[in-house]
Coordinates of C-alpha atoms and ligand atoms in Angstrom, one line a residue:
X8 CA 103.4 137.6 266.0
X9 CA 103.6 140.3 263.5
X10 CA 106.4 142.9 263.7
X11 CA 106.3 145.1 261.1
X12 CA 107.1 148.9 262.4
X13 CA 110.3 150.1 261.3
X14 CA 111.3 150.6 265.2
X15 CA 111.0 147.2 265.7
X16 CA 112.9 146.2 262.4
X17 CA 116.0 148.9 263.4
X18 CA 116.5 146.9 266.8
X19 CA 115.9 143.6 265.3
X20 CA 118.5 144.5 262.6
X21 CA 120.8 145.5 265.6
X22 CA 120.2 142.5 268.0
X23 CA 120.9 140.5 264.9
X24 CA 124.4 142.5 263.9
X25 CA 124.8 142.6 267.8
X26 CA 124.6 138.7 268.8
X27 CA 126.2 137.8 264.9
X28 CA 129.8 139.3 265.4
X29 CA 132.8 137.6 267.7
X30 CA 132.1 139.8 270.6
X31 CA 128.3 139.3 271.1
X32 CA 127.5 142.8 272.1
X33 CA 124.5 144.8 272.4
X34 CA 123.5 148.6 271.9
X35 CA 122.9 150.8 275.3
X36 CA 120.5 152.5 273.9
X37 CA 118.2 149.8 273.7
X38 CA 117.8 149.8 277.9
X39 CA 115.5 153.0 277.9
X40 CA 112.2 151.6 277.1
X41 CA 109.1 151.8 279.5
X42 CA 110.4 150.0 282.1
X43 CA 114.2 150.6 281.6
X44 CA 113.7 154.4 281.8
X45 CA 111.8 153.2 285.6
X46 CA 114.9 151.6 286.8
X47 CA 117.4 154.2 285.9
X48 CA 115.4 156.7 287.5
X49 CA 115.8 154.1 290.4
X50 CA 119.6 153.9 289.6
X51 CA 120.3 157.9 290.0
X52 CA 118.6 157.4 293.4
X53 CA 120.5 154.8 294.5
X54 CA 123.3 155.3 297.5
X55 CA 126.1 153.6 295.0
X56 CA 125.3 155.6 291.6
X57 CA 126.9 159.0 293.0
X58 CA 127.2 160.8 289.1
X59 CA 123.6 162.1 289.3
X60 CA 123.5 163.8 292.3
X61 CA 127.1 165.1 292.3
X62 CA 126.5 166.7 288.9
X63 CA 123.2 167.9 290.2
X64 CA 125.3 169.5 293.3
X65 CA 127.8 171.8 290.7
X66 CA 125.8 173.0 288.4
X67 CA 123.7 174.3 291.7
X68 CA 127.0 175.5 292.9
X69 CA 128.5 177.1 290.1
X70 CA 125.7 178.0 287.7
X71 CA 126.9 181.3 287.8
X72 CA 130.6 181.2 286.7
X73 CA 129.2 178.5 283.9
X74 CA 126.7 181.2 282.5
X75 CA 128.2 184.6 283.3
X76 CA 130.6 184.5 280.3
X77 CA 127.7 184.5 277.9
X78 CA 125.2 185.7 280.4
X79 CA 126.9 188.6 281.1
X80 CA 127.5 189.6 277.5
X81 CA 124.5 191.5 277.0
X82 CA 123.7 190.0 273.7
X83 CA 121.3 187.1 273.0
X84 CA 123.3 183.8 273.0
X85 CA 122.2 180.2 272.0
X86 CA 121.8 177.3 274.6
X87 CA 122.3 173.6 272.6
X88 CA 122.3 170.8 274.7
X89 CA 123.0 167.2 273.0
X90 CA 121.1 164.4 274.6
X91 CA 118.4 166.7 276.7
X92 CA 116.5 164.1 278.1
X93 CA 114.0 165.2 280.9
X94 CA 116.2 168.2 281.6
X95 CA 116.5 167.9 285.2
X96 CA 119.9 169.1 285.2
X97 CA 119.6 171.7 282.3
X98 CA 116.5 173.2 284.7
X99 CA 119.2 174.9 287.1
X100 CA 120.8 176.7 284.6
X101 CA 117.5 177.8 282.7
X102 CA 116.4 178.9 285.7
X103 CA 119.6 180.9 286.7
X104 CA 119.3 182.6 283.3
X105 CA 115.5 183.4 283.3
X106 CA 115.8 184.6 287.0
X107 CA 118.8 187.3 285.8
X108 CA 116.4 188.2 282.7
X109 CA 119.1 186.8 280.3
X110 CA 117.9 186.8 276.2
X111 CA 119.2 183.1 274.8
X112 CA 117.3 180.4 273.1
X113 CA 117.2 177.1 274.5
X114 CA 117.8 174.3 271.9
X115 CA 117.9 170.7 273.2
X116 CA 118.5 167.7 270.8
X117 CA 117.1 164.4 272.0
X118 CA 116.1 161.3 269.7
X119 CA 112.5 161.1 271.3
X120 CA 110.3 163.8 270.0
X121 CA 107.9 162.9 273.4
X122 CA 110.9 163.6 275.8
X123 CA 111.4 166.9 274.1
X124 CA 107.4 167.8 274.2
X125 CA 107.4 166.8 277.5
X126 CA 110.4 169.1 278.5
X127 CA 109.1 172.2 276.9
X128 CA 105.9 172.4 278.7
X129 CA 107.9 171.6 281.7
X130 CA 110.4 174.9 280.6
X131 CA 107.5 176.8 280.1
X132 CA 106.4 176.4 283.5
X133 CA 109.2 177.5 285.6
X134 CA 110.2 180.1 282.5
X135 CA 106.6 181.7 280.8
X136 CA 109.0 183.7 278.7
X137 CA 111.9 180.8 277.6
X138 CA 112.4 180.3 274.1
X139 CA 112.6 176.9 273.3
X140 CA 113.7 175.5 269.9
X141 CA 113.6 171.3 270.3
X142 CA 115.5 169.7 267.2
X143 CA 114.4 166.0 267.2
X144 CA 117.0 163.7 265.6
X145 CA 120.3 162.2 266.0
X146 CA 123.7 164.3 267.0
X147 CA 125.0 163.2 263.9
X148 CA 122.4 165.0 262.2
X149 CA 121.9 168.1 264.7
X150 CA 125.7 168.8 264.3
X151 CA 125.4 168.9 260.5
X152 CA 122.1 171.0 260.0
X153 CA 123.1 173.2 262.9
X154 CA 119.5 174.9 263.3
X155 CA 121.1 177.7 266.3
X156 CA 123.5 179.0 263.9
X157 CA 122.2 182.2 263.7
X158 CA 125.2 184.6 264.3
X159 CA 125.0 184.7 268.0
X160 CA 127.3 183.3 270.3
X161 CA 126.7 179.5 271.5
X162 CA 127.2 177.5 274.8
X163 CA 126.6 174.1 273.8
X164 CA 126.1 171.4 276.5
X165 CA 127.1 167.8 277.0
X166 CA 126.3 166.6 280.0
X167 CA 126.3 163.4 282.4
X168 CA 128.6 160.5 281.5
X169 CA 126.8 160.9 277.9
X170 CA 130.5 161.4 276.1
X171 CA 131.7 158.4 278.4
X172 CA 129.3 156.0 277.2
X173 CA 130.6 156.3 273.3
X174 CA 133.6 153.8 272.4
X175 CA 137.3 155.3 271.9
X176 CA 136.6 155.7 268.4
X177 CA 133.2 156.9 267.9
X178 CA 133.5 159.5 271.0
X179 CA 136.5 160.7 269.1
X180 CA 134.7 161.4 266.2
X181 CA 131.5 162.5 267.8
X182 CA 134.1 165.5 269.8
X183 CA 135.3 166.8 266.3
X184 CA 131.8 167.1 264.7
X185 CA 130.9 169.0 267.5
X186 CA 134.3 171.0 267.3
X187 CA 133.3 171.6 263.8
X188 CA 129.8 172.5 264.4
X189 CA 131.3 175.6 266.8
X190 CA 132.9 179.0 266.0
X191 CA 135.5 180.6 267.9
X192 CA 135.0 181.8 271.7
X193 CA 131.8 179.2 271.1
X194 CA 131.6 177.5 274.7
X195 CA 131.5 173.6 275.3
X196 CA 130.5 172.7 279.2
X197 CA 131.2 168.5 278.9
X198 CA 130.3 166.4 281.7
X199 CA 132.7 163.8 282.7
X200 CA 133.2 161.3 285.6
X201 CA 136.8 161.2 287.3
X202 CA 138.5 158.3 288.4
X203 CA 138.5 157.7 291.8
X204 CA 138.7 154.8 294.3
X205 CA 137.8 152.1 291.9
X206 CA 135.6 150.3 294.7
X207 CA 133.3 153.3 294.6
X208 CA 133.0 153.0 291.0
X209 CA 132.5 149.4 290.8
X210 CA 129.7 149.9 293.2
X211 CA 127.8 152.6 290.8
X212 CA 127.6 149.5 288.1
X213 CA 126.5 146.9 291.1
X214 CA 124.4 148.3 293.3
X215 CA 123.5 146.0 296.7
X216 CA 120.2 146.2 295.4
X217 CA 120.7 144.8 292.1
X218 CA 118.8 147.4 290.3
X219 CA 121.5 147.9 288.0
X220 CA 121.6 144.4 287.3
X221 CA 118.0 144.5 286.7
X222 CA 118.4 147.2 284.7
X223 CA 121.1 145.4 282.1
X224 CA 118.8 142.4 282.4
X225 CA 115.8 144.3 280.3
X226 CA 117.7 144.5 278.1
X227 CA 117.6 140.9 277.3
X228 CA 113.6 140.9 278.3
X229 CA 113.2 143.8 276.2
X230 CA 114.4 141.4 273.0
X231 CA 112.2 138.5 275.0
X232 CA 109.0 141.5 274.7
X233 CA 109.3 142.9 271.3
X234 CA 111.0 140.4 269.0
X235 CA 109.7 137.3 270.4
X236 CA 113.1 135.6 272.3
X237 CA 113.5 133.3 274.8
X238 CA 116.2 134.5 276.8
X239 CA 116.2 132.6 280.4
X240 CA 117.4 135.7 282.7
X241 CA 118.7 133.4 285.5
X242 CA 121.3 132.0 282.9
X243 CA 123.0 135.5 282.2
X244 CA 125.0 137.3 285.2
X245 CA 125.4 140.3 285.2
X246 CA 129.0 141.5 285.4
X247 CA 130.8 145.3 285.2
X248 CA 134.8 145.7 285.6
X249 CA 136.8 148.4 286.1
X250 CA 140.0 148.9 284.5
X251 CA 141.9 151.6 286.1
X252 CA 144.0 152.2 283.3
X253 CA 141.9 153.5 280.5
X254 CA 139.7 154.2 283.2
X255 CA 136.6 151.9 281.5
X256 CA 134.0 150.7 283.6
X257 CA 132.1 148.2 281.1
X258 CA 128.6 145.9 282.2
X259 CA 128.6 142.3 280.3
X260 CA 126.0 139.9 280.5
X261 CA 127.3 136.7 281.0
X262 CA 126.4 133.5 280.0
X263 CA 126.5 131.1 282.9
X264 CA 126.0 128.2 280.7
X265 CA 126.2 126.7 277.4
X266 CA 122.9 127.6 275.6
X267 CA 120.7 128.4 272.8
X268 CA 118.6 131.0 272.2
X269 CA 115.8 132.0 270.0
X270 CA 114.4 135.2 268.8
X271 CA 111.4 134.9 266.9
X272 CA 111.3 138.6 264.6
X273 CA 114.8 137.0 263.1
X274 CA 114.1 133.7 263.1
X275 CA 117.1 132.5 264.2
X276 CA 119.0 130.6 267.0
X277 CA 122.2 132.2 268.6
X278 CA 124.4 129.8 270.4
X279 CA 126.1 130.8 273.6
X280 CA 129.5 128.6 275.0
X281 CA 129.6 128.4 278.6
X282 CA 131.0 132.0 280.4
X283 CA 130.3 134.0 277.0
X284 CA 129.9 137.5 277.8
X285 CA 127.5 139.9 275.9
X286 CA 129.0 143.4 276.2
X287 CA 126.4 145.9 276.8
X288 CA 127.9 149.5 277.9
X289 CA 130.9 151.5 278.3
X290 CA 130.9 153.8 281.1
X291 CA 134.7 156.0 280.8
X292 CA 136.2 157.6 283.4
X293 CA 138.9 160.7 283.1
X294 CA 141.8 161.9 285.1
X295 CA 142.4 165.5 284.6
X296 CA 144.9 165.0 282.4
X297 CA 143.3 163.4 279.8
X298 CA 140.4 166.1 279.6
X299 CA 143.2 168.6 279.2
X300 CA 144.9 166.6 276.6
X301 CA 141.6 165.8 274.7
X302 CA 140.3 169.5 274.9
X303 CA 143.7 170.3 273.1
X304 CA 143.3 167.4 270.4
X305 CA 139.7 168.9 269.4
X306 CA 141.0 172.5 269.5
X307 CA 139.7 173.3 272.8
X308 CA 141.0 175.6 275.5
X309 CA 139.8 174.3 279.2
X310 CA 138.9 177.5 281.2
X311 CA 137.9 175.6 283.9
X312 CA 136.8 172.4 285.6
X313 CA 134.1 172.6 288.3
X314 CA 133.6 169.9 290.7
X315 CA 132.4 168.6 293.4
X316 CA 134.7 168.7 296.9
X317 CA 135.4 164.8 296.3
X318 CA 136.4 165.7 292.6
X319 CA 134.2 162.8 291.8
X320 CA 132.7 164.2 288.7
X321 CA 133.3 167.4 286.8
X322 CA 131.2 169.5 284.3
X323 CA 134.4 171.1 282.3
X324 CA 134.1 174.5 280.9
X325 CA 136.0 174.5 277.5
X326 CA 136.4 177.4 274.8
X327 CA 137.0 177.2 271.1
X328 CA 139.7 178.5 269.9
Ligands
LIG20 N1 125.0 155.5 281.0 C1 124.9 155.6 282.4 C2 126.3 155.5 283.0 O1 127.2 155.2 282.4 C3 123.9 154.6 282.8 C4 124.1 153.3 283.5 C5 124.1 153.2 284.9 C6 124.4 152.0 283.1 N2 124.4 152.0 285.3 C7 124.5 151.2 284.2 C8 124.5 151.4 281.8 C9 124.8 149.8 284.1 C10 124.8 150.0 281.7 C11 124.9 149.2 282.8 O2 126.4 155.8 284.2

């Protein structure tokens, strides 16, 4: 086999860095190819995997007080929204502003230049007149060039459990270039998911259906597909824990023997002991507290949290100040 794109070198290069260190981990964003992409679709309609649907259910609800403080302004404003994806959510609020004749320019940031294609003619359907500016690239990069800084006020969006999935460290960092990239009164809605009864939790990473232990699996069949290993599914379990503490929901793979594996695009065998556990994702979840007490850390003001009735998720409004 012959693997010579540079797509297929960047994940072989972090399969490689992955399974090398102590901790064998692997990156999350690795399980949205083809056929990852089809079972998280099937995740967000799953009974167990509430986040989806409850975020869907507040923006619906409270599109209004989110929007009116720029809406209502008068003047143009800018739209940003880190991690776009198909949009579904971000539809409400587009809609809301189009239907109330609002001027703003939408500008969603996604890695995959199709996605964003895709969600532009979608825009364009339910909004002929929505301005849409797609920046394709990473955050990183987006927060640095900052193509919406064009004098207007901005209302820059983070939704989901997208901020959750990032590691202590790196989410820390990620919140202050983003602090950075805003000015004063600038708006920042961030999605978070609470903690809550830590059964109902643990049931959104291990579904009765085992979809989402499907869906860590491909992970492992992905690296089977592309790069040529020979990963034996049946030997890996799929495992999340909750820690109620730090409020970390985080999926392993683990090995249910002692094993060796080969991926062919490195050449190289990686040795598993018996119970060894890959770690594949963080999923954080957040008392009230601790978005107040991070809002204040970035230089944030919350104005408000709006949830759902259960407070199982919330999309918090915070101000720069
Ligand atoms: N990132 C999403 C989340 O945190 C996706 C997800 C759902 C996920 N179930 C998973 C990621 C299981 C890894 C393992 O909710």
């Amino acid at each position: 086999m012959n693997h010579t794109t540079t797509y297929d070198q960047i994940f072989a290069q972090d399969v490689l860095q992955g399974l090398s260190s102590p901790l064998k981990t692997l990156p999350s964003k690795y399980f949205y190819d083809e056929k990852g992409d089809k079972l998280f679709q099937a995740i967000m309609a799953l009974p167990e995997y509430y986040l989806t649907r409850t975020e869907y259910a507040i923006l619906e609800t409270y599109k209004a007080q989110i929007l009116d403080r720029f809406a209502k302004s008068g003047k143009p404003f800018n739209l940003v929204e880190l991690g776009a994806g198909n949009g579904l959510k971000t539809k409400i609020l587009i809609q809301y502003l189009c239907d109330q004749k609002v001027e703003f320019t939408y500008f969603p940031i996604d890695i995959s230049g199709y996605v964003l294609k895709e969600l532009e003619e979608d825009l364009k359907e339910i909004c002929p007149q929505v301005k849409v500016h797609p920046i394709t690239g990473t955050y990183r990069h987006a927060l640095k060039d900052r193509e919406w800084d064009n004098g207007s006020p901005t209302l820059m969006l983070f939704l989901g459990s997208n901020y959750g999935n990032f590691l202590e460290e790196d989410a820390k960092e990620l919140l202050d270039r983003i602090s950075d990239s805003l000015r004063i009164n600038d708006g920042l809605l961030m999605g978070f998911d609470l903690k809550k009864d830590p059964e109902l939790i643990l049931a959104a990473y291990n579904d009765a259906q085992g979809v989402t232990r499907d869906f860590n699996l491909n992970l492992l069949e992905r690296i089977n597909r592309e790069l040529g290993g020979n990963f034996e599914l049946d030997k890996f379990k799929h495992w999340p824990i909750y820690d109620p503490v730090s409020g970390e929901c985080k999926s392993f793979l683990v090995s249910l023997e002692e094993q060796q594996v080969f991926i062919e695009a490195l050449n190289k065998t990686f040795q598993f002991t018996h119970a060894e556990p890959i770690f594949t994702e963080v999923s954080k979840k957040y008392g009230l507290h601790d978005i107040d007490a991070l809002s204040q850390e970035k230089g944030f003001k919350v104005e408000k949290n709006f949830m759902d009735d259960e407070a199982f998720f919330s999309d918090s409004l915070w101000v720069k100040s």
